Amino acid sequence: MNRIIITLAAVLISLSCAAAPSDPTENLLPKPTSVTPGKGSYKLPATPLKVKVSGPDAAALDTLLASYGFQPVTKGKADVTVSYGSTDSEAYTLKVTSRGLEIKSEGAPGAFYGVQTLRQMLDSGLDSWPCMVISDAPRFPYRGVMFDVSRHFRTVDFIKKQIDAMTRLKMNNLHLHFTDAAGWRMPVESYPKLNTQAAWRPQTKWSDWVAAGTPYATEGQPGIYGGYYTKDELHDLIDYAAARHIRIIPEIEMPGHSEEVVAAYPEVSCSGIGSDLCPGKEATFTMLQAILDEVIDIFPSELIHIGGDEASKSAWHTCPDCQRRMQEEGLSDVDELQSYLIKRIERYVNSKGRRIVGWDEILEGGVAPDATVMSWRGVKGGHQAMAEGHDVVMTPVGYCYIDYCQDAPFTQPVSIGGYTPLGRVYSFEPADSTLSDAQLSHLLGVQANLWTEQVTTDEHAEYMYYPRTYAIAEIGWSPAAKDYDDFHRRALVMNSLLDSLGYHVFDLANEYGERPESLTPVTHLALGAPVTYATPYNSKYPAQGATTLTDGILGGWTYGDNRWQGWLTDIDLTVDLGRVQPLHMLSAAFMHSPGAWVHLPKNVVYEVSTDGVNFEKAGEAWCDVADDYQSIMMKPYTVPVDTEARYVRLRAKANDRPGAWLFLDEIIVN
């Protein structure tokens, strides 16, 4: 009898589980605003879902639905009904009822995003869904990705493939960086040498091109590398993106990052060479306005990106044309001269019914009144711009630059340096608690940037984009509350999906993680000892100030983690151990990351003293790593000793490369 009862109980439990289908929303990325459970369930049909659409230009959505494997219908019963109005709303509701599925929105974008949620729910593989209501809307109106097609030309098909991934992630802005020193990619009829010369180079790899002296080539020469888009290709790309509610924002760099322009048309520079255009010459504005006319003719985007970052401005100090312009316009310095150029370009773009967006350097010397700012040098520029009433897209380098390594550098392809893992990107909060409601009203959203100096192939580019772009998508769309473990789980699912679709994604499941030495504090004789700086650390990389080098905390994979202290000079430091004591080992680890101009010291000399006045050499360690070794590494400069001392002096000789940094995390004494 007991055996019968146990068997009956097992059957009832089994039936109960079968009657309660699993949740198809558990892997949604980005996470929706809310999911409200209902009663009952819906059994999905075995055939492709029939979808009936009602709304403006329903045929356009029908075309996409068919490409996604749905069966659009206009008559009869449908499994899914989609209805939307004529606004630009991105909000939607998705209802699962016992009779079928309903997607509703006040606008076509919202209906489209509801379809993307439905696609992800179908990816769960479940054939029975519990009834529910998904109410969803983006947290921010701007959710973007930047593609650097200047350093390495990408085909239209490649960009369309990435648009498809953006679509799944509900991202809506694609920023194309068309121009920079390494290649001009915009079609320009008015200045044809930008396409026939400035778009081509002899070397494929950017680093090889730089090492060769950045030469350009002429279209048609055998063996050259590069390219540019035709107007027809760009129109096709714009239409493809627009059908998926993605805006393409073109960027034309000015006045800096213009070596390729100067190479083709030296008359628009101060002296015929260099990276900056000359704001003192009218020929510069004639060219820029003609180029912008062609850009505006192709791109319907209200925002036109004009760069504005990292102009050296060095030639402007002595250029007679620049000095005359400054005198005529009453400008006090070259920052105001750059502002003059930006404001003049803004007036021209405004006259065409468009608005400019630029990197946060456009704030220097006074920002143009209606400009949108992309804050990349941290968040400070964005906060300033919002306080001044400017719209802002947050894209700070420490969180949103995905050209940095996403895992332990020795496991990764060559990159420009740094370490920005998925968790770091996900941790970014654009709406800082210090911002007022008035400032926050100007916060448009977030963007991921992939600069491709070291990213030659399409496969490498995808590897850098995914999964870190998922985090930007979630930050831009989902509520502010964060749960990294849950996000990481959903990111693994999205990675598997994209991998199955032919994308080359980073192996998140086997992530190595942070530098192990940085995870556990170290104990040594110099712990907490005061350090005298004969050569002060650079103000840009103070880490934790005077306590950094003896706090027992080692640095991670990136010099920007506030654990590594930086110098642009040789280093001369002295540690006071507090008393004379036996010493057996002296050590200090330095970083090597040549893509970021971070190099190991040529040598490190250790000296010891009992009185702090009379020092004797205790040992010396030399660099045994080639300057051009491309991978990031940490090298300890260690010497064994057998002495007694109270004071330990470290002198490190910087690499000879102009602008080379030295980064040090701890002086260890045992």
XYZ file of C-alpha atoms in Angstrom:
670
model
C 0.000 0.000 0.000
C 2.788 2.446 0.897
C 4.497 1.643 -2.397
C 1.283 2.569 -4.294
C 0.995 5.884 -2.429
C 4.626 6.762 -3.171
C 4.182 5.935 -6.860
C 0.970 8.003 -7.071
C 2.716 10.947 -5.398
C 5.550 10.785 -7.929
C 3.053 10.831 -10.820
C 1.242 13.843 -9.340
C 4.526 15.738 -8.914
C 5.466 14.946 -12.514
C 2.110 16.183 -13.791
C 2.407 19.311 -11.673
C 5.802 20.122 -13.178
C 4.481 19.551 -16.696
C 1.608 21.914 -16.029
C 3.948 24.702 -14.923
C 6.100 25.576 -17.953
C 9.479 27.222 -17.445
C 9.912 30.949 -17.945
C 10.979 31.988 -21.490
C 11.952 35.460 -20.194
C 14.713 34.344 -17.844
C 17.463 34.852 -20.438
C 16.261 38.126 -21.971
C 19.061 40.599 -22.650
C 18.667 43.480 -22.121
C 16.504 42.763 -19.093
C 12.939 44.124 -19.517
C 11.461 46.772 -17.244
C 8.886 44.459 -15.690
C 7.309 41.023 -16.119
C 3.933 40.423 -14.440
C 2.800 36.776 -14.157
C -0.721 35.840 -15.256
C -2.860 32.730 -14.984
C -2.719 29.808 -17.336
C -0.326 29.083 -20.163
C 0.008 29.204 -23.927
C 0.997 26.207 -26.040
C 2.991 27.359 -29.044
C 2.015 25.843 -32.401
C 4.480 23.530 -34.098
C 4.436 25.504 -37.357
C 6.057 28.957 -37.779
C 4.113 31.545 -35.836
C 1.550 33.440 -37.880
C 1.794 37.191 -37.236
C -0.776 39.843 -38.124
C 0.512 43.434 -38.099
C -1.554 46.607 -37.983
C 0.038 50.026 -38.030
C 1.675 52.573 -40.352
C 3.786 50.897 -43.045
C 2.975 47.429 -41.748
C 4.504 45.934 -44.879
C 7.994 46.975 -43.744
C 7.631 45.057 -40.500
C 6.103 42.110 -42.390
C 9.267 41.930 -44.513
C 11.466 41.751 -41.422
C 9.164 39.228 -39.748
C 9.451 36.952 -42.758
C 13.266 37.220 -42.628
C 13.107 36.181 -38.957
C 11.173 33.018 -39.812
C 7.656 34.201 -38.922
C 4.679 33.894 -41.288
C 3.026 37.296 -41.825
C -0.714 37.058 -42.498
C -3.387 39.637 -43.265
C -6.479 37.452 -42.875
C -7.620 34.638 -40.633
C -6.425 33.711 -37.180
C -2.908 34.737 -36.109
C -0.749 33.376 -33.293
C 0.727 36.844 -32.731
C -0.887 40.226 -33.239
C 1.276 43.335 -33.474
C -0.345 46.769 -33.381
C 1.298 50.172 -33.145
C 0.665 53.866 -33.657
C 2.400 56.680 -35.465
C 4.703 58.025 -32.717
C 8.434 57.361 -32.196
C 7.826 55.573 -28.893
C 10.221 52.738 -28.061
C 8.001 51.372 -25.259
C 5.885 48.267 -25.780
C 3.867 45.609 -23.999
C 3.996 41.931 -24.832
C 1.149 39.789 -23.495
C 1.144 36.024 -23.372
C -2.441 34.800 -23.053
C -3.947 31.355 -23.307
C -5.207 32.321 -26.790
C -1.991 33.756 -28.221
C 0.511 36.608 -28.113
C -0.059 40.363 -28.365
C 2.501 43.119 -28.929
C 1.319 46.709 -28.618
C 3.106 50.041 -28.865
C 2.380 53.672 -29.614
C 5.198 53.636 -32.170
C 6.874 51.457 -34.770
C 10.174 51.307 -32.802
C 8.389 49.894 -29.759
C 6.607 47.269 -31.828
C 9.915 46.316 -33.409
C 11.569 45.918 -30.001
C 8.631 43.810 -28.858
C 9.353 41.502 -31.793
C 13.007 41.288 -30.703
C 11.881 40.231 -27.233
C 9.620 37.624 -28.818
C 12.569 36.287 -30.836
C 14.655 35.887 -27.684
C 11.773 34.137 -25.941
C 11.544 31.691 -28.839
C 15.291 31.072 -28.525
C 14.539 29.491 -25.139
C 13.237 26.430 -27.001
C 10.208 26.130 -24.715
C 6.960 25.154 -26.435
C 4.668 26.167 -23.563
C 4.798 29.592 -21.945
C 3.132 30.842 -18.774
C 0.746 33.736 -19.271
C 2.345 37.094 -18.459
C 2.571 40.771 -19.358
C 5.958 42.290 -20.255
C 5.927 46.078 -19.917
C 9.140 47.442 -21.330
C 10.804 50.719 -22.296
C 14.405 51.923 -22.553
C 16.031 53.766 -19.677
C 17.922 56.058 -22.095
C 17.054 57.172 -25.641
C 20.635 56.710 -26.942
C 22.216 53.246 -26.971
C 25.184 53.218 -29.288
C 28.202 51.447 -30.722
C 31.128 53.094 -32.517
C 32.807 51.355 -35.453
C 36.264 52.638 -36.406
C 36.417 51.940 -40.132
C 39.328 54.337 -40.671
C 42.164 52.290 -39.187
C 40.831 49.156 -40.866
C 38.233 49.268 -43.618
C 35.166 47.075 -42.996
C 32.805 45.955 -45.732
C 29.135 46.873 -45.838
C 28.252 43.223 -45.295
C 30.307 43.156 -42.091
C 28.574 46.265 -40.780
C 25.148 44.823 -41.650
C 26.045 41.708 -39.681
C 26.817 43.868 -36.635
C 23.575 45.793 -37.154
C 21.774 42.455 -36.868
C 23.449 41.878 -33.490
C 22.604 45.433 -32.375
C 19.006 44.730 -33.322
C 18.805 41.765 -30.972
C 20.210 43.978 -28.197
C 17.749 46.840 -28.855
C 20.531 49.306 -29.675
C 19.661 52.264 -31.855
C 22.738 54.329 -32.793
C 25.642 53.263 -34.993
C 28.503 55.776 -34.973
C 30.828 55.326 -37.970
C 34.311 56.833 -37.546
C 35.025 57.421 -41.235
C 38.209 59.520 -41.147
C 41.528 59.498 -39.344
C 45.230 59.335 -40.127
C 45.059 55.708 -41.259
C 42.448 56.191 -43.974
C 39.633 58.345 -45.351
C 36.499 56.265 -46.061
C 33.807 58.792 -47.059
C 33.078 59.303 -50.766
C 33.949 62.912 -51.613
C 33.540 64.252 -55.139
C 34.678 67.787 -54.351
C 38.085 66.674 -53.041
C 38.783 63.429 -54.930
C 42.314 62.853 -53.606
C 40.745 62.002 -50.248
C 39.549 58.824 -51.951
C 42.302 58.190 -54.496
C 45.207 58.813 -52.086
C 44.170 59.301 -48.453
C 42.170 56.044 -48.406
C 45.118 53.781 -49.232
C 48.395 52.653 -47.660
C 51.078 50.060 -48.471
C 50.826 48.172 -45.150
C 47.832 46.204 -43.870
C 48.705 46.249 -40.184
C 48.418 49.669 -38.575
C 51.554 49.106 -36.482
C 53.583 48.236 -39.599
C 52.278 51.368 -41.306
C 53.288 53.540 -38.347
C 56.729 51.897 -38.200
C 57.185 52.656 -41.909
C 56.527 56.364 -41.342
C 52.784 56.428 -42.203
C 53.101 56.500 -46.007
C 50.027 56.728 -48.239
C 49.466 55.102 -51.624
C 47.517 55.802 -54.790
C 44.391 53.882 -55.708
C 45.178 51.151 -58.204
C 48.735 50.475 -57.068
C 49.373 46.733 -56.649
C 49.469 45.305 -53.139
C 47.982 48.303 -51.324
C 45.429 48.192 -48.510
C 42.391 50.344 -47.803
C 39.221 51.444 -49.502
C 36.260 53.779 -49.272
C 32.502 53.448 -49.544
C 30.493 54.490 -52.565
C 27.388 56.617 -52.153
C 25.236 53.699 -53.273
C 26.790 51.457 -50.617
C 26.149 54.024 -47.906
C 22.549 54.595 -49.006
C 22.011 50.829 -48.899
C 23.572 50.642 -45.417
C 21.499 53.568 -44.141
C 18.298 51.958 -45.420
C 19.232 48.614 -43.868
C 19.854 50.261 -40.490
C 16.768 52.481 -40.655
C 14.511 49.495 -41.277
C 15.794 48.192 -37.933
C 15.351 51.553 -36.197
C 19.079 52.238 -36.054
C 20.432 55.680 -36.891
C 23.878 55.930 -38.494
C 25.891 58.916 -37.253
C 28.820 59.811 -39.530
C 32.036 61.242 -38.075
C 34.410 63.488 -40.018
C 37.415 64.407 -37.846
C 38.441 68.063 -37.437
C 40.710 69.857 -36.756
C 43.005 67.079 -35.432
C 43.461 63.456 -36.507
C 43.706 64.782 -40.061
C 47.099 63.531 -41.253
C 45.506 61.870 -44.274
C 43.790 65.126 -45.284
C 47.044 67.072 -44.961
C 48.870 64.412 -46.999
C 46.368 64.800 -49.847
C 45.804 68.573 -49.539
C 48.740 70.162 -47.656
C 47.372 73.644 -48.346
C 44.787 73.277 -45.560
C 47.468 72.802 -42.881
C 49.683 75.439 -41.314
C 52.947 74.252 -42.855
C 52.093 71.418 -45.242
C 52.708 68.670 -42.685
C 51.253 67.470 -39.405
C 47.938 66.206 -38.086
C 45.997 69.458 -37.610
C 44.036 71.516 -40.096
C 44.727 75.256 -40.113
C 41.836 77.306 -38.678
C 43.503 80.496 -39.880
C 42.995 79.718 -43.572
C 39.705 80.186 -45.384
C 40.676 77.247 -47.608
C 40.191 74.995 -44.575
C 36.596 76.109 -44.098
C 35.897 75.926 -47.832
C 36.992 72.286 -47.768
C 35.183 71.344 -44.566
C 31.923 72.920 -45.692
C 32.087 71.173 -49.070
C 32.741 67.834 -47.379
C 29.929 68.378 -44.896
C 27.572 69.191 -47.767
C 28.270 65.763 -49.215
C 27.966 64.057 -45.812
C 24.615 65.738 -45.162
C 23.417 64.828 -48.643
C 24.036 61.136 -47.890
C 23.127 60.808 -44.214
C 19.681 61.737 -42.867
C 20.960 61.748 -39.260
C 20.208 64.977 -37.399
C 23.538 64.535 -35.572
C 26.769 64.968 -37.526
C 29.927 64.065 -35.586
C 32.820 66.467 -36.167
C 35.413 64.880 -33.850
C 37.282 67.716 -32.132
C 39.535 65.489 -30.016
C 43.276 65.418 -29.439
C 44.252 68.269 -31.746
C 47.886 69.056 -30.970
C 47.453 72.775 -31.834
C 51.253 73.066 -31.722
C 51.681 74.707 -35.138
C 48.933 77.227 -34.364
C 51.171 79.060 -31.873
C 53.507 80.264 -34.632
C 51.384 80.005 -37.803
C 50.903 83.543 -39.189
C 47.438 82.665 -40.514
C 46.345 81.358 -37.108
C 47.832 84.329 -35.295
C 46.064 86.726 -37.669
C 42.773 84.902 -37.128
C 43.220 85.096 -33.354
C 43.901 88.820 -33.533
C 40.951 89.521 -35.834
C 38.541 87.491 -33.708
C 39.892 88.615 -30.315
C 40.918 85.086 -29.291
C 43.275 84.782 -26.335
C 44.754 81.307 -26.911
C 44.741 78.284 -29.231
C 41.952 76.634 -27.207
C 39.708 79.525 -28.163
C 40.942 79.198 -31.745
C 39.732 75.586 -31.801
C 36.460 76.751 -30.288
C 36.201 79.315 -33.117
C 36.490 76.506 -35.664
C 33.964 74.305 -33.864
C 31.439 77.130 -33.448
C 31.806 78.220 -37.065
C 31.305 74.655 -38.270
C 28.319 74.305 -35.959
C 26.670 77.397 -37.456
C 27.169 75.930 -40.908
C 25.758 72.530 -39.920
C 22.820 74.232 -38.184
C 22.112 76.178 -41.373
C 21.569 72.812 -43.072
C 19.040 71.757 -40.445
C 21.451 69.486 -38.576
C 23.298 69.518 -35.227
C 26.883 68.673 -34.335
C 28.210 66.163 -31.824
C 31.858 66.075 -30.749
C 34.262 64.550 -28.251
C 34.554 66.381 -24.937
C 37.581 68.455 -26.059
C 35.094 70.721 -27.808
C 34.381 72.119 -24.332
C 37.847 73.705 -24.305
C 37.805 77.402 -25.091
C 34.009 77.519 -24.925
C 31.715 74.940 -26.470
C 29.412 75.637 -29.370
C 25.947 76.500 -28.015
C 23.900 73.636 -29.489
C 26.542 70.903 -29.543
C 26.067 67.407 -28.164
C 29.090 66.122 -26.237
C 30.501 62.610 -26.116
C 32.320 62.375 -22.793
C 35.297 60.027 -23.259
C 38.061 61.347 -20.964
C 36.156 60.112 -17.928
C 32.812 61.548 -16.810
C 33.916 65.049 -15.779
C 33.480 66.550 -19.245
C 29.998 65.072 -19.497
C 29.007 66.479 -16.114
C 30.298 69.913 -17.117
C 28.478 69.797 -20.440
C 25.177 68.774 -18.821
C 25.545 71.574 -16.270
C 25.925 73.993 -19.183
C 22.774 72.660 -20.828
C 24.283 70.391 -23.479
C 23.047 66.912 -24.340
C 25.616 64.241 -23.481
C 26.420 60.673 -24.466
C 28.568 59.000 -21.818
C 31.398 56.886 -23.206
C 34.238 57.114 -20.646
C 37.443 55.353 -21.588
C 37.674 53.368 -18.348
C 34.370 51.594 -18.975
C 33.280 51.987 -22.596
C 36.491 51.630 -24.625
C 36.409 48.014 -25.693
C 39.698 48.124 -27.627
C 41.329 47.266 -24.275
C 41.963 43.647 -23.230
C 38.892 41.900 -21.875
C 40.839 39.200 -20.073
C 44.352 38.473 -18.801
C 46.594 39.988 -21.502
C 48.699 36.847 -21.967
C 45.507 35.018 -23.049
C 44.387 37.696 -25.515
C 45.197 38.969 -29.001
C 47.371 42.063 -29.190
C 45.477 45.169 -28.080
C 46.213 48.827 -27.471
C 46.576 48.083 -23.748
C 44.561 48.287 -20.569
C 42.105 45.802 -19.109
C 38.350 46.267 -19.390
C 36.547 43.009 -18.650
C 32.812 42.517 -18.997
C 32.230 43.121 -15.294
C 33.971 46.478 -15.485
C 31.797 47.619 -18.404
C 28.636 46.393 -16.681
C 29.509 48.275 -13.482
C 29.304 51.688 -15.179
C 26.488 53.934 -13.961
C 26.000 56.918 -16.296
C 23.460 58.705 -14.052
C 25.879 59.649 -11.268
C 24.168 60.360 -7.946
C 25.828 63.793 -7.807
C 23.940 64.981 -10.899
C 20.894 67.190 -10.528
C 17.573 66.520 -12.235
C 18.334 69.410 -14.595
C 21.639 67.812 -15.578
C 20.130 64.358 -15.944
C 17.575 65.734 -18.386
C 20.504 66.157 -20.813
C 21.883 62.620 -20.375
C 21.046 60.901 -23.666
C 22.663 57.547 -22.959
C 25.777 55.433 -23.457
C 28.053 54.167 -26.211
C 30.756 51.509 -26.640
C 33.805 52.455 -28.720
C 36.124 50.050 -30.522
C 39.202 51.775 -31.936
C 40.939 49.381 -34.289
C 44.625 50.285 -34.431
C 45.439 46.729 -33.332
C 42.254 45.080 -34.652
C 43.056 44.077 -38.212
C 40.515 41.357 -39.003
C 36.730 41.188 -38.881
C 36.952 38.177 -36.575
C 39.106 40.096 -34.085
C 36.662 43.023 -34.165
C 33.716 40.782 -33.290
C 35.773 39.159 -30.552
C 36.253 42.605 -28.978
C 32.592 43.662 -29.385
C 30.945 40.607 -27.856
C 30.056 40.186 -25.043
C 31.043 43.684 -23.839
C 28.496 45.359 -26.098
C 25.810 43.388 -24.222
C 26.683 45.361 -21.092
C 26.316 48.704 -22.897
C 22.958 47.527 -24.247
C 21.750 46.580 -20.781
C 23.008 49.828 -19.200
C 21.193 51.799 -21.875
C 17.922 49.878 -21.785
C 17.308 48.200 -18.421
C 16.495 49.640 -14.980
C 19.476 50.883 -12.974
C 19.555 48.017 -10.452
C 22.454 45.672 -11.194
C 23.018 41.967 -10.604
C 26.237 40.903 -12.314
C 25.832 37.175 -11.638
C 22.439 37.201 -13.359
C 23.745 39.365 -16.214
C 26.769 37.102 -16.656
C 24.461 34.080 -16.927
C 22.353 35.784 -19.585
C 25.490 36.983 -21.412
C 26.644 33.363 -21.700
C 23.330 32.496 -23.351
C 23.616 35.413 -25.785
C 27.204 34.415 -26.534
C 26.069 30.891 -27.425
C 23.402 32.301 -29.712
C 25.755 34.651 -31.576
C 28.358 31.913 -31.830
C 25.759 29.657 -33.469
C 24.989 32.464 -35.926
C 28.625 32.754 -37.043
C 29.916 35.553 -34.825
C 33.394 35.271 -33.305
C 32.773 35.944 -29.613
C 35.085 36.025 -26.591
C 35.000 32.763 -24.587
C 33.320 34.204 -21.508
C 32.733 30.764 -20.019
C 36.498 30.265 -19.609
C 37.477 33.779 -18.539
C 40.852 33.850 -16.745
C 40.146 37.058 -14.830
C 42.147 39.684 -12.970
C 45.883 39.457 -12.294
C 46.057 36.905 -9.440
C 48.735 38.843 -7.560
C 46.375 41.800 -7.251
C 43.670 39.818 -5.467
C 45.503 39.195 -2.189
C 47.414 41.829 -0.164
C 51.116 41.110 0.331
C 53.062 41.453 3.568
C 56.686 42.592 3.571
C 59.146 44.660 5.591
C 58.267 47.943 3.827
C 54.515 47.615 4.418
C 53.205 51.035 5.493
C 56.680 52.601 5.353
C 56.928 56.252 4.205
C 58.304 56.923 0.734
C 60.293 60.011 -0.255
C 59.740 61.010 -3.886
C 62.809 62.680 -5.394
C 60.875 62.452 -8.682
C 57.146 63.120 -8.146
C 54.628 60.839 -9.801
C 52.575 62.266 -12.660
C 49.361 63.969 -11.589
C 47.379 61.954 -14.155
C 48.225 58.666 -12.448
C 48.607 59.292 -8.714
C 46.998 55.982 -7.670
C 46.580 56.317 -3.887
C 49.214 59.011 -3.539
C 52.190 58.699 -1.187
C 50.936 55.432 0.330
C 50.635 53.551 -2.974
C 54.026 51.896 -3.171
C 54.005 50.380 0.324
C 50.321 49.593 0.876
C 50.625 45.869 0.134
C 48.186 46.142 -2.793
C 49.551 45.057 -6.161
C 48.238 46.396 -9.452
C 45.927 44.606 -11.850
C 46.143 44.206 -15.609
C 45.665 47.933 -16.323
C 47.534 51.071 -15.306
C 44.200 52.835 -14.880
C 43.044 50.818 -11.853
C 44.319 53.354 -9.261
C 46.949 50.896 -8.060
C 49.715 51.697 -10.536
C 51.587 54.968 -10.116
C 52.858 56.638 -13.285
C 55.888 58.720 -14.340
C 56.956 60.382 -17.587
C 60.493 60.654 -16.186
C 63.098 58.480 -14.565
C 62.156 57.378 -11.036
C 64.071 58.093 -7.841
C 62.431 56.953 -4.573
C 63.560 56.168 -1.047
C 61.720 53.956 1.453
C 62.295 54.382 5.198
C 61.882 51.033 6.987
C 61.948 52.734 10.387
C 64.962 50.869 11.752
C 68.044 48.997 10.610
C 67.217 45.364 9.921
C 68.443 42.395 7.845
C 67.468 42.482 4.153
C 67.502 39.568 1.711
C 65.391 40.619 -1.317
C 64.425 43.874 -3.051
C 61.789 43.871 -5.787
C 59.474 46.126 -7.790
C 57.163 45.195 -10.680
C 56.751 47.450 -13.713
C 54.239 47.306 -16.561
C 54.860 46.899 -20.295
C 52.058 47.946 -22.678
C 53.633 49.528 -25.776
C 50.346 50.255 -27.523
C 49.669 52.750 -24.731
C 53.276 54.054 -24.644
C 53.913 52.143 -21.400
C 57.393 50.610 -21.314
C 59.597 48.773 -18.886
C 62.547 50.686 -17.414
C 65.919 50.082 -19.025
C 67.300 49.170 -15.639
C 66.556 49.468 -11.919
C 69.293 50.207 -9.391
C 68.757 49.507 -5.689
C 70.826 51.251 -3.026
C 70.701 50.838 0.749
C 71.701 52.979 3.719
C 71.670 52.847 7.489
C 71.534 56.632 7.982
C 69.662 57.959 4.913
C 72.725 59.942 3.819
C 75.364 57.468 2.740
C 74.039 54.913 0.235
C 75.779 51.946 -1.345
C 74.673 49.932 -4.348
C 72.895 46.725 -3.382
C 72.075 45.382 -6.814
C 70.851 46.130 -10.321
C 68.232 44.513 -12.592
C 68.073 45.019 -16.354
C 65.286 44.890 -18.927
C 65.358 41.733 -21.048
C 62.167 42.432 -23.022
C 62.273 43.917 -26.533
C 60.761 47.402 -26.892
C 58.490 46.184 -29.680
C 57.144 43.172 -27.766
C 53.445 43.831 -28.260
C 51.752 41.965 -25.421
C 50.990 43.481 -22.045
C 53.148 42.094 -19.262
C 54.303 42.807 -15.709
C 57.985 42.300 -15.021
C 59.466 42.183 -11.514
C 62.905 43.775 -11.196
C 64.279 41.688 -8.325
C 67.711 41.467 -6.740
C 68.866 39.204 -3.891
C 70.808 40.953 -1.134
C 72.505 40.027 2.150
C 72.851 43.196 4.178
C 71.404 45.348 6.930
C 69.805 48.730 6.256
C 67.035 51.125 7.209
C 66.665 52.969 3.891
C 66.108 51.453 0.439
C 66.507 53.629 -2.636
C 65.100 52.700 -6.064
C 66.259 54.405 -9.253
C 64.607 53.343 -12.530
C 65.780 54.549 -15.949
C 62.945 55.256 -18.399
C 62.771 53.825 -21.909
C 64.217 56.084 -24.621
C 60.948 56.238 -26.579
C 59.622 59.837 -26.507
C 56.564 59.999 -24.268
C 57.237 56.602 -22.676
C 55.519 56.010 -19.335
C 56.798 54.084 -16.331
C 54.235 52.391 -14.081
C 55.103 50.913 -10.683
C 52.737 49.304 -8.160
C 54.747 48.285 -5.045
C 58.272 48.281 -3.631
C 58.690 44.961 -1.848
C 61.397 44.477 0.749
C 62.083 41.172 2.491
